[in-house]
Coordinates of C-alpha atoms in Angstrom, one line a residue:
X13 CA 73.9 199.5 104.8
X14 CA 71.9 196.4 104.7
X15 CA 74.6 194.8 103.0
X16 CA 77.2 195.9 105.3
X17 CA 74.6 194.2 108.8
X18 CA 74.2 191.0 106.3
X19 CA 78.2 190.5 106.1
X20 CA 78.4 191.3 110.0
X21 CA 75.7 188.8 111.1
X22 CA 76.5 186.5 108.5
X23 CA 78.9 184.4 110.8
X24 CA 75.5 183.5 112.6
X25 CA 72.4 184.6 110.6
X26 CA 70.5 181.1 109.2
X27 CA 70.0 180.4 105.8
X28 CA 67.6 177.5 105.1
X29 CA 69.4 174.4 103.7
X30 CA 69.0 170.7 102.6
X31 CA 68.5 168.5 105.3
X32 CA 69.5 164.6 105.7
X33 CA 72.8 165.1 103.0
X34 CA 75.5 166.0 105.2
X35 CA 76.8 162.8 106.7
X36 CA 78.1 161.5 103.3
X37 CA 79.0 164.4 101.3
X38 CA 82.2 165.6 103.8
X39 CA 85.3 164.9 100.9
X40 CA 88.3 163.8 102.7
X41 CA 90.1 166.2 100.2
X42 CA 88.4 169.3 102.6
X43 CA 89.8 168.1 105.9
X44 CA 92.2 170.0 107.6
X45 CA 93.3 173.4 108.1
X46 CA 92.7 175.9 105.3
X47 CA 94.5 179.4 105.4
X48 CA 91.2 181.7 104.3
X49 CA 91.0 185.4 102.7
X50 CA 87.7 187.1 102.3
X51 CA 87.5 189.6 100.2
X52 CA 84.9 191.9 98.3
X53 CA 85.5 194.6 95.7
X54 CA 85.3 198.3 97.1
X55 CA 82.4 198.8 94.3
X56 CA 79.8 197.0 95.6
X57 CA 79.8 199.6 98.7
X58 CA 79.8 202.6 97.3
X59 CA 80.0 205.7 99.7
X60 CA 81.5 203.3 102.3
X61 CA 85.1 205.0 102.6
X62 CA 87.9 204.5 105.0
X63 CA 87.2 200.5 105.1
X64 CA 89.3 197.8 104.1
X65 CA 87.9 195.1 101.8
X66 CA 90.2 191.8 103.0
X67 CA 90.3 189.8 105.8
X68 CA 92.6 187.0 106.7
X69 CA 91.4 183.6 108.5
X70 CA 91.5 180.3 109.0
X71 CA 89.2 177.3 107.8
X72 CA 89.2 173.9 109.8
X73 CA 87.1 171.2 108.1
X74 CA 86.8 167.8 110.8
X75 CA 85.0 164.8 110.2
X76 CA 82.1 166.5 111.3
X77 CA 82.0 170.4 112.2
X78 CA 83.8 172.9 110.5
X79 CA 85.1 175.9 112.5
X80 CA 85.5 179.2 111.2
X81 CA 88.4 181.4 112.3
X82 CA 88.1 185.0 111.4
X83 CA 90.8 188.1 111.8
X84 CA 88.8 191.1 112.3
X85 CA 90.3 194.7 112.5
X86 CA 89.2 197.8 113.4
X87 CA 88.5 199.7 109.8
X88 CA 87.3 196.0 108.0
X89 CA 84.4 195.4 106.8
X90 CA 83.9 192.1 107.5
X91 CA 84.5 192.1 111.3
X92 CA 86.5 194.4 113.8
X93 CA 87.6 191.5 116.5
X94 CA 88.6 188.2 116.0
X95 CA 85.8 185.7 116.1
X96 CA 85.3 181.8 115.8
X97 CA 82.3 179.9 115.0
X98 CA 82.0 176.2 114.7
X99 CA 79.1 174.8 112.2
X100 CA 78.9 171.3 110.9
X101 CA 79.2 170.8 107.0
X102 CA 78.7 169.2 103.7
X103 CA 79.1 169.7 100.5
X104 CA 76.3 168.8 97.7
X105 CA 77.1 169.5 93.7
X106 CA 79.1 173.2 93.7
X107 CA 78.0 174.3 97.3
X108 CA 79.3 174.2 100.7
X109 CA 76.3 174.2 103.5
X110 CA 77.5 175.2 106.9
X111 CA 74.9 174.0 109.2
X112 CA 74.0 175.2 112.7
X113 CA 73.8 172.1 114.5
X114 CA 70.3 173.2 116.8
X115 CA 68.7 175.0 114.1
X116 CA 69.8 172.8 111.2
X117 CA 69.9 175.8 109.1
X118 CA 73.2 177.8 108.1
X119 CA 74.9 179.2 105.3
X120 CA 75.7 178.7 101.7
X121 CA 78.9 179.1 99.6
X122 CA 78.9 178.1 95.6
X123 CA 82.1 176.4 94.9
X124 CA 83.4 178.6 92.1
X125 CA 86.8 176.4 92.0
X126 CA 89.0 174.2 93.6
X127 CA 92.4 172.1 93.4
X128 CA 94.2 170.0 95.4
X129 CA 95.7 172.9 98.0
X130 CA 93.2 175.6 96.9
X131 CA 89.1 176.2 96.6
X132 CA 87.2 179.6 95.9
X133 CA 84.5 180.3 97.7
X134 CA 81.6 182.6 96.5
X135 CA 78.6 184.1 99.2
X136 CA 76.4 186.5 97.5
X137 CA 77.2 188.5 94.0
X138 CA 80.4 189.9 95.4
X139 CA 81.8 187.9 98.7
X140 CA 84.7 185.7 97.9
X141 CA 87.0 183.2 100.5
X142 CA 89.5 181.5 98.8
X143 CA 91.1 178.7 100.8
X144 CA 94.5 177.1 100.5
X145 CA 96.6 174.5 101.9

C-alpha cells in the first residue's frame, strides 16, 4: 500500500536533488513533445487485483520547465483523472531531475536508454516511462 500512495503523490512529493546544475545540462535533443507510457509489472503489487498497470501521457520538455501530462483512468494505478504538472529540469550523467521551482527539490528518473525519437525512463525498482518522438 505504501507503494501504491508513493506512485499517487509522486507527481508532487519532493525528492532532494543537486542544486546549481540545471541551467546547462537541458540537451536540445529533449525539447519538444514526447508521447509517454508508464508502466509497472503486475508483480510488484501483489494482492492488488482489478488494476491496470499502463498509463498513456505526454512529456513536454521547454527551454526551461518541463510539463508533465498524465491520462489517468478509473481502475489505473498510476492516477484516476487526468492531471498536469509543470517542473523545471535537467539532466546530469544517466538522470533526469524534475525540479519544483519554490522548493528546489523534485524527482529523479535514471536514464536506462535513449535514441534519437525514444528514451526510457526508470523511477524506483519497477516504474518505467518510455518516451518517444
Amino acid at each position: 500500500m505504501k507503494k501504491l500512495l508513493f506512485i499517487l503523490l509522486a507527481f508532487v512529493i519532493a525528492c532532494s536533488t543537486p542544486s546549481g546544475e540545471e541551467d546547462s545540462k537541458r540537451p536540445s535533443d529533449w525539447k519538444g513533445t514526447w508521447k509517454a507510457e508508464w508502466e509497472t509489472p503486475p508483480e510488484s503489487y501483489p494482492g492488488i487485483e482489478d488494476m491496470e498497470f499502463y498509463m498513456q501521457g505526454r512529456f513536454i520538455f521547454s527551454d526551461d520547465s518541463l510539463t508533465k501530462v498524465v491520462y489517468g483512468y478509473p481502475g489505473c494505478i498510476f492516477a484516476i483523472d487526468t492531471l498536469s504538472h509543470t517542473q523545471s529540469w535537467y539532466v546530469s550523467n544517466d538522470t533526469l531531475f524534475l525540479l519544483n521551482n519554490s522548493a528546489g527539490t523534485g524527482m529523479t528518473y535514471k536514464v536506462a536508454s535513449k535514441s534519437q525519437d525514444r528514451i526510457r525512463l526508470q523511477l524506483m525498482d519497477d516504474i518505467f516511462v518510455t518516451l518517444s518522438k
